[in-house]
């Protein structure tokens, strides 16, 4: 029988930047699953990896010792987010996604980016909040 008791919240899950990045990852993963087969395994696989990297690096960096390590991980997350944004742009220009879906996903990426940049700029004190 599965354990249905509430699980503890991990510290990085409280970070707004992680929450927005995770929401973006879920939306990207679901959208790319509907792309044509050729693109699902080419651009789709790439954007899923990039989108996964954003919240994963926030979590990884938050778990590391020292503010410098966390900042490096946030830097990687920012790079992965830029890759997601470019891939969305390319998918739109190639006709893989329509303008409405592109705008919705782009808006999610902008929200994640604003939170991520805020956390990055906040420096070491950003570890506790978010």
mmCIF file with all atom_site columns, C-alpha atoms in Angstrom:
data_model
loop_
_atom_site.group_PDB
_atom_site.id
_atom_site.type_symbol
_atom_site.label_atom_id
_atom_site.label_alt_id
_atom_site.label_comp_id
_atom_site.label_asym_id
_atom_site.label_entity_id
_atom_site.label_seq_id
_atom_site.pdbx_PDB_ins_code
_atom_site.Cartn_x
_atom_site.Cartn_y
_atom_site.Cartn_z
_atom_site.occupancy
_atom_site.B_iso_or_equiv
_atom_site.pdbx_formal_charge
_atom_site.auth_seq_id
_atom_site.auth_comp_id
_atom_site.auth_asym_id
_atom_site.auth_atom_id
_atom_site.pdbx_PDB_model_num
ATOM 1   C CA . UNK A 1 1   ? 0.000  0.000  0.000   1.00 0.00 ? 1   UNK A CA 1
ATOM 2   C CA . UNK A 1 2   ? 1.419  3.434  -0.915  1.00 0.00 ? 2   UNK A CA 1
ATOM 3   C CA . UNK A 1 3   ? 2.386  5.853  1.811   1.00 0.00 ? 3   UNK A CA 1
ATOM 4   C CA . UNK A 1 4   ? -0.235 8.620  1.714   1.00 0.00 ? 4   UNK A CA 1
ATOM 5   C CA . UNK A 1 5   ? 1.174  10.632 4.596   1.00 0.00 ? 5   UNK A CA 1
ATOM 6   C CA . UNK A 1 6   ? 2.249  14.165 3.764   1.00 0.00 ? 6   UNK A CA 1
ATOM 7   C CA . UNK A 1 7   ? 5.872  14.381 2.746   1.00 0.00 ? 7   UNK A CA 1
ATOM 8   C CA . UNK A 1 8   ? 8.211  17.013 4.010   1.00 0.00 ? 8   UNK A CA 1
ATOM 9   C CA . UNK A 1 9   ? 8.779  20.005 1.770   1.00 0.00 ? 9   UNK A CA 1
ATOM 10  C CA . UNK A 1 10  ? 12.355 20.294 0.614   1.00 0.00 ? 10  UNK A CA 1
ATOM 11  C CA . UNK A 1 11  ? 13.953 23.717 1.182   1.00 0.00 ? 11  UNK A CA 1
ATOM 12  C CA . UNK A 1 12  ? 14.353 24.513 -2.511  1.00 0.00 ? 12  UNK A CA 1
ATOM 13  C CA . UNK A 1 13  ? 10.644 23.853 -3.113  1.00 0.00 ? 13  UNK A CA 1
ATOM 14  C CA . UNK A 1 14  ? 9.898  27.023 -1.131  1.00 0.00 ? 14  UNK A CA 1
ATOM 15  C CA . UNK A 1 15  ? 11.838 29.160 -3.619  1.00 0.00 ? 15  UNK A CA 1
ATOM 16  C CA . UNK A 1 16  ? 9.545  31.069 -5.977  1.00 0.00 ? 16  UNK A CA 1
ATOM 17  C CA . UNK A 1 17  ? 12.148 30.710 -8.712  1.00 0.00 ? 17  UNK A CA 1
ATOM 18  C CA . UNK A 1 18  ? 12.022 26.918 -8.405  1.00 0.00 ? 18  UNK A CA 1
ATOM 19  C CA . UNK A 1 19  ? 8.205  26.906 -8.326  1.00 0.00 ? 19  UNK A CA 1
ATOM 20  C CA . UNK A 1 20  ? 7.976  28.926 -11.553 1.00 0.00 ? 20  UNK A CA 1
ATOM 21  C CA . UNK A 1 21  ? 10.721 26.902 -13.220 1.00 0.00 ? 21  UNK A CA 1
ATOM 22  C CA . UNK A 1 22  ? 8.968  23.650 -12.301 1.00 0.00 ? 22  UNK A CA 1
ATOM 23  C CA . UNK A 1 23  ? 5.672  24.973 -13.675 1.00 0.00 ? 23  UNK A CA 1
ATOM 24  C CA . UNK A 1 24  ? 7.477  25.879 -16.910 1.00 0.00 ? 24  UNK A CA 1
ATOM 25  C CA . UNK A 1 25  ? 9.061  22.423 -17.115 1.00 0.00 ? 25  UNK A CA 1
ATOM 26  C CA . UNK A 1 26  ? 5.674  20.719 -16.746 1.00 0.00 ? 26  UNK A CA 1
ATOM 27  C CA . UNK A 1 27  ? 4.084  22.931 -19.422 1.00 0.00 ? 27  UNK A CA 1
ATOM 28  C CA . UNK A 1 28  ? 7.004  22.412 -21.837 1.00 0.00 ? 28  UNK A CA 1
ATOM 29  C CA . UNK A 1 29  ? 6.993  18.657 -21.267 1.00 0.00 ? 29  UNK A CA 1
ATOM 30  C CA . UNK A 1 30  ? 3.265  18.422 -21.968 1.00 0.00 ? 30  UNK A CA 1
ATOM 31  C CA . UNK A 1 31  ? 3.441  20.677 -25.032 1.00 0.00 ? 31  UNK A CA 1
ATOM 32  C CA . UNK A 1 32  ? 6.418  18.902 -26.604 1.00 0.00 ? 32  UNK A CA 1
ATOM 33  C CA . UNK A 1 33  ? 4.696  15.535 -26.184 1.00 0.00 ? 33  UNK A CA 1
ATOM 34  C CA . UNK A 1 34  ? 2.103  16.722 -28.728 1.00 0.00 ? 34  UNK A CA 1
ATOM 35  C CA . UNK A 1 35  ? 4.610  17.846 -31.358 1.00 0.00 ? 35  UNK A CA 1
ATOM 36  C CA . UNK A 1 36  ? 4.947  15.880 -34.621 1.00 0.00 ? 36  UNK A CA 1
ATOM 37  C CA . UNK A 1 37  ? 7.022  12.706 -34.170 1.00 0.00 ? 37  UNK A CA 1
ATOM 38  C CA . UNK A 1 38  ? 10.093 14.033 -35.995 1.00 0.00 ? 38  UNK A CA 1
ATOM 39  C CA . UNK A 1 39  ? 10.216 17.138 -33.805 1.00 0.00 ? 39  UNK A CA 1
ATOM 40  C CA . UNK A 1 40  ? 9.211  15.321 -30.631 1.00 0.00 ? 40  UNK A CA 1
ATOM 41  C CA . UNK A 1 41  ? 12.507 13.421 -30.847 1.00 0.00 ? 41  UNK A CA 1
ATOM 42  C CA . UNK A 1 42  ? 14.614 16.343 -32.091 1.00 0.00 ? 42  UNK A CA 1
ATOM 43  C CA . UNK A 1 43  ? 13.641 19.795 -30.822 1.00 0.00 ? 43  UNK A CA 1
ATOM 44  C CA . UNK A 1 44  ? 11.175 18.278 -28.368 1.00 0.00 ? 44  UNK A CA 1
ATOM 45  C CA . UNK A 1 45  ? 13.818 16.226 -26.616 1.00 0.00 ? 45  UNK A CA 1
ATOM 46  C CA . UNK A 1 46  ? 16.141 19.220 -26.507 1.00 0.00 ? 46  UNK A CA 1
ATOM 47  C CA . UNK A 1 47  ? 13.582 21.592 -25.024 1.00 0.00 ? 47  UNK A CA 1
ATOM 48  C CA . UNK A 1 48  ? 12.502 19.022 -22.442 1.00 0.00 ? 48  UNK A CA 1
ATOM 49  C CA . UNK A 1 49  ? 16.124 18.596 -21.312 1.00 0.00 ? 49  UNK A CA 1
ATOM 50  C CA . UNK A 1 50  ? 16.656 22.356 -21.159 1.00 0.00 ? 50  UNK A CA 1
ATOM 51  C CA . UNK A 1 51  ? 13.399 22.964 -19.306 1.00 0.00 ? 51  UNK A CA 1
ATOM 52  C CA . UNK A 1 52  ? 14.224 20.197 -16.814 1.00 0.00 ? 52  UNK A CA 1
ATOM 53  C CA . UNK A 1 53  ? 17.665 21.719 -16.223 1.00 0.00 ? 53  UNK A CA 1
ATOM 54  C CA . UNK A 1 54  ? 16.232 25.002 -14.962 1.00 0.00 ? 54  UNK A CA 1
ATOM 55  C CA . UNK A 1 55  ? 14.524 23.758 -11.761 1.00 0.00 ? 55  UNK A CA 1
ATOM 56  C CA . UNK A 1 56  ? 16.958 20.850 -11.363 1.00 0.00 ? 56  UNK A CA 1
ATOM 57  C CA . UNK A 1 57  ? 19.936 23.202 -11.137 1.00 0.00 ? 57  UNK A CA 1
ATOM 58  C CA . UNK A 1 58  ? 18.122 25.448 -8.667  1.00 0.00 ? 58  UNK A CA 1
ATOM 59  C CA . UNK A 1 59  ? 17.526 22.417 -6.442  1.00 0.00 ? 59  UNK A CA 1
ATOM 60  C CA . UNK A 1 60  ? 21.067 21.120 -6.860  1.00 0.00 ? 60  UNK A CA 1
ATOM 61  C CA . UNK A 1 61  ? 22.671 24.467 -6.151  1.00 0.00 ? 61  UNK A CA 1
ATOM 62  C CA . UNK A 1 62  ? 20.518 25.077 -3.120  1.00 0.00 ? 62  UNK A CA 1
ATOM 63  C CA . UNK A 1 63  ? 21.706 21.778 -1.647  1.00 0.00 ? 63  UNK A CA 1
ATOM 64  C CA . UNK A 1 64  ? 25.394 22.606 -2.115  1.00 0.00 ? 64  UNK A CA 1
ATOM 65  C CA . UNK A 1 65  ? 27.555 24.228 0.503   1.00 0.00 ? 65  UNK A CA 1
ATOM 66  C CA . UNK A 1 66  ? 28.383 27.885 0.070   1.00 0.00 ? 66  UNK A CA 1
ATOM 67  C CA . UNK A 1 67  ? 26.795 30.782 -1.774  1.00 0.00 ? 67  UNK A CA 1
ATOM 68  C CA . UNK A 1 68  ? 29.291 30.563 -4.636  1.00 0.00 ? 68  UNK A CA 1
ATOM 69  C CA . UNK A 1 69  ? 28.134 27.070 -5.556  1.00 0.00 ? 69  UNK A CA 1
ATOM 70  C CA . UNK A 1 70  ? 24.491 28.132 -5.445  1.00 0.00 ? 70  UNK A CA 1
ATOM 71  C CA . UNK A 1 71  ? 25.226 31.135 -7.666  1.00 0.00 ? 71  UNK A CA 1
ATOM 72  C CA . UNK A 1 72  ? 27.015 28.897 -10.209 1.00 0.00 ? 72  UNK A CA 1
ATOM 73  C CA . UNK A 1 73  ? 23.980 26.621 -10.348 1.00 0.00 ? 73  UNK A CA 1
ATOM 74  C CA . UNK A 1 74  ? 21.665 29.608 -10.825 1.00 0.00 ? 74  UNK A CA 1
ATOM 75  C CA . UNK A 1 75  ? 23.917 30.732 -13.667 1.00 0.00 ? 75  UNK A CA 1
ATOM 76  C CA . UNK A 1 76  ? 23.472 27.324 -15.320 1.00 0.00 ? 76  UNK A CA 1
ATOM 77  C CA . UNK A 1 77  ? 19.708 27.615 -14.808 1.00 0.00 ? 77  UNK A CA 1
ATOM 78  C CA . UNK A 1 78  ? 19.695 31.007 -16.499 1.00 0.00 ? 78  UNK A CA 1
ATOM 79  C CA . UNK A 1 79  ? 21.565 29.563 -19.477 1.00 0.00 ? 79  UNK A CA 1
ATOM 80  C CA . UNK A 1 80  ? 19.136 26.663 -19.720 1.00 0.00 ? 80  UNK A CA 1
ATOM 81  C CA . UNK A 1 81  ? 16.210 29.067 -19.562 1.00 0.00 ? 81  UNK A CA 1
ATOM 82  C CA . UNK A 1 82  ? 17.651 31.051 -22.474 1.00 0.00 ? 82  UNK A CA 1
ATOM 83  C CA . UNK A 1 83  ? 17.927 27.778 -24.396 1.00 0.00 ? 83  UNK A CA 1
ATOM 84  C CA . UNK A 1 84  ? 14.257 27.036 -23.669 1.00 0.00 ? 84  UNK A CA 1
ATOM 85  C CA . UNK A 1 85  ? 13.267 30.499 -24.875 1.00 0.00 ? 85  UNK A CA 1
ATOM 86  C CA . UNK A 1 86  ? 15.238 30.167 -28.091 1.00 0.00 ? 86  UNK A CA 1
ATOM 87  C CA . UNK A 1 87  ? 13.853 26.688 -28.767 1.00 0.00 ? 87  UNK A CA 1
ATOM 88  C CA . UNK A 1 88  ? 10.314 28.027 -28.311 1.00 0.00 ? 88  UNK A CA 1
ATOM 89  C CA . UNK A 1 89  ? 11.115 30.803 -30.768 1.00 0.00 ? 89  UNK A CA 1
ATOM 90  C CA . UNK A 1 90  ? 12.495 28.302 -33.275 1.00 0.00 ? 90  UNK A CA 1
ATOM 91  C CA . UNK A 1 91  ? 9.512  25.976 -32.829 1.00 0.00 ? 91  UNK A CA 1
ATOM 92  C CA . UNK A 1 92  ? 7.163  28.849 -33.535 1.00 0.00 ? 92  UNK A CA 1
ATOM 93  C CA . UNK A 1 93  ? 9.120  29.990 -36.595 1.00 0.00 ? 93  UNK A CA 1
ATOM 94  C CA . UNK A 1 94  ? 9.143  26.413 -37.926 1.00 0.00 ? 94  UNK A CA 1
ATOM 95  C CA . UNK A 1 95  ? 5.376  26.137 -37.484 1.00 0.00 ? 95  UNK A CA 1
ATOM 96  C CA . UNK A 1 96  ? 5.614  23.427 -34.825 1.00 0.00 ? 96  UNK A CA 1
ATOM 97  C CA . UNK A 1 97  ? 3.615  25.494 -32.332 1.00 0.00 ? 97  UNK A CA 1
ATOM 98  C CA . UNK A 1 98  ? 1.028  28.143 -33.026 1.00 0.00 ? 98  UNK A CA 1
ATOM 99  C CA . UNK A 1 99  ? 1.228  31.710 -31.814 1.00 0.00 ? 99  UNK A CA 1
ATOM 100 C CA . UNK A 1 100 ? -1.154 31.184 -28.871 1.00 0.00 ? 100 UNK A CA 1
ATOM 101 C CA . UNK A 1 101 ? 0.827  28.257 -27.472 1.00 0.00 ? 101 UNK A CA 1
ATOM 102 C CA . UNK A 1 102 ? 4.088  30.100 -28.067 1.00 0.00 ? 102 UNK A CA 1
ATOM 103 C CA . UNK A 1 103 ? 2.832  33.168 -26.204 1.00 0.00 ? 103 UNK A CA 1
ATOM 104 C CA . UNK A 1 104 ? 1.569  31.087 -23.279 1.00 0.00 ? 104 UNK A CA 1
ATOM 105 C CA . UNK A 1 105 ? 4.844  29.181 -22.934 1.00 0.00 ? 105 UNK A CA 1
ATOM 106 C CA . UNK A 1 106 ? 6.884  32.332 -23.473 1.00 0.00 ? 106 UNK A CA 1
ATOM 107 C CA . UNK A 1 107 ? 4.928  34.046 -20.697 1.00 0.00 ? 107 UNK A CA 1
ATOM 108 C CA . UNK A 1 108 ? 5.702  31.156 -18.336 1.00 0.00 ? 108 UNK A CA 1
ATOM 109 C CA . UNK A 1 109 ? 9.381  31.378 -19.274 1.00 0.00 ? 109 UNK A CA 1
ATOM 110 C CA . UNK A 1 110 ? 9.376  35.138 -18.633 1.00 0.00 ? 110 UNK A CA 1
ATOM 111 C CA . UNK A 1 111 ? 7.815  34.602 -15.199 1.00 0.00 ? 111 UNK A CA 1
ATOM 112 C CA . UNK A 1 112 ? 10.404 31.952 -14.362 1.00 0.00 ? 112 UNK A CA 1
ATOM 113 C CA . UNK A 1 113 ? 13.147 34.233 -15.640 1.00 0.00 ? 113 UNK A CA 1
ATOM 114 C CA . UNK A 1 114 ? 12.060 37.184 -13.520 1.00 0.00 ? 114 UNK A CA 1
ATOM 115 C CA . UNK A 1 115 ? 12.074 35.057 -10.372 1.00 0.00 ? 115 UNK A CA 1
ATOM 116 C CA . UNK A 1 116 ? 15.350 33.394 -11.273 1.00 0.00 ? 116 UNK A CA 1
ATOM 117 C CA . UNK A 1 117 ? 17.072 36.712 -11.983 1.00 0.00 ? 117 UNK A CA 1
ATOM 118 C CA . UNK A 1 118 ? 15.757 38.077 -8.708  1.00 0.00 ? 118 UNK A CA 1
ATOM 119 C CA . UNK A 1 119 ? 17.177 35.123 -6.815  1.00 0.00 ? 119 UNK A CA 1
ATOM 120 C CA . UNK A 1 120 ? 20.483 35.403 -8.687  1.00 0.00 ? 120 UNK A CA 1
ATOM 121 C CA . UNK A 1 121 ? 20.780 39.120 -7.905  1.00 0.00 ? 121 UNK A CA 1
ATOM 122 C CA . UNK A 1 122 ? 19.853 38.633 -4.242  1.00 0.00 ? 122 UNK A CA 1
ATOM 123 C CA . UNK A 1 123 ? 23.125 36.808 -3.639  1.00 0.00 ? 123 UNK A CA 1
ATOM 124 C CA . UNK A 1 124 ? 23.735 34.542 -0.661  1.00 0.00 ? 124 UNK A CA 1
ATOM 125 C CA . UNK A 1 125 ? 20.666 35.711 1.230   1.00 0.00 ? 125 UNK A CA 1
ATOM 126 C CA . UNK A 1 126 ? 18.520 34.261 -1.600  1.00 0.00 ? 126 UNK A CA 1
ATOM 127 C CA . UNK A 1 127 ? 19.167 30.776 -0.222  1.00 0.00 ? 127 UNK A CA 1
ATOM 128 C CA . UNK A 1 128 ? 16.704 31.224 2.601   1.00 0.00 ? 128 UNK A CA 1
ATOM 129 C CA . UNK A 1 129 ? 13.860 32.884 0.700   1.00 0.00 ? 129 UNK A CA 1
ATOM 130 C CA . UNK A 1 130 ? 13.029 33.131 -2.854  1.00 0.00 ? 130 UNK A CA 1
#
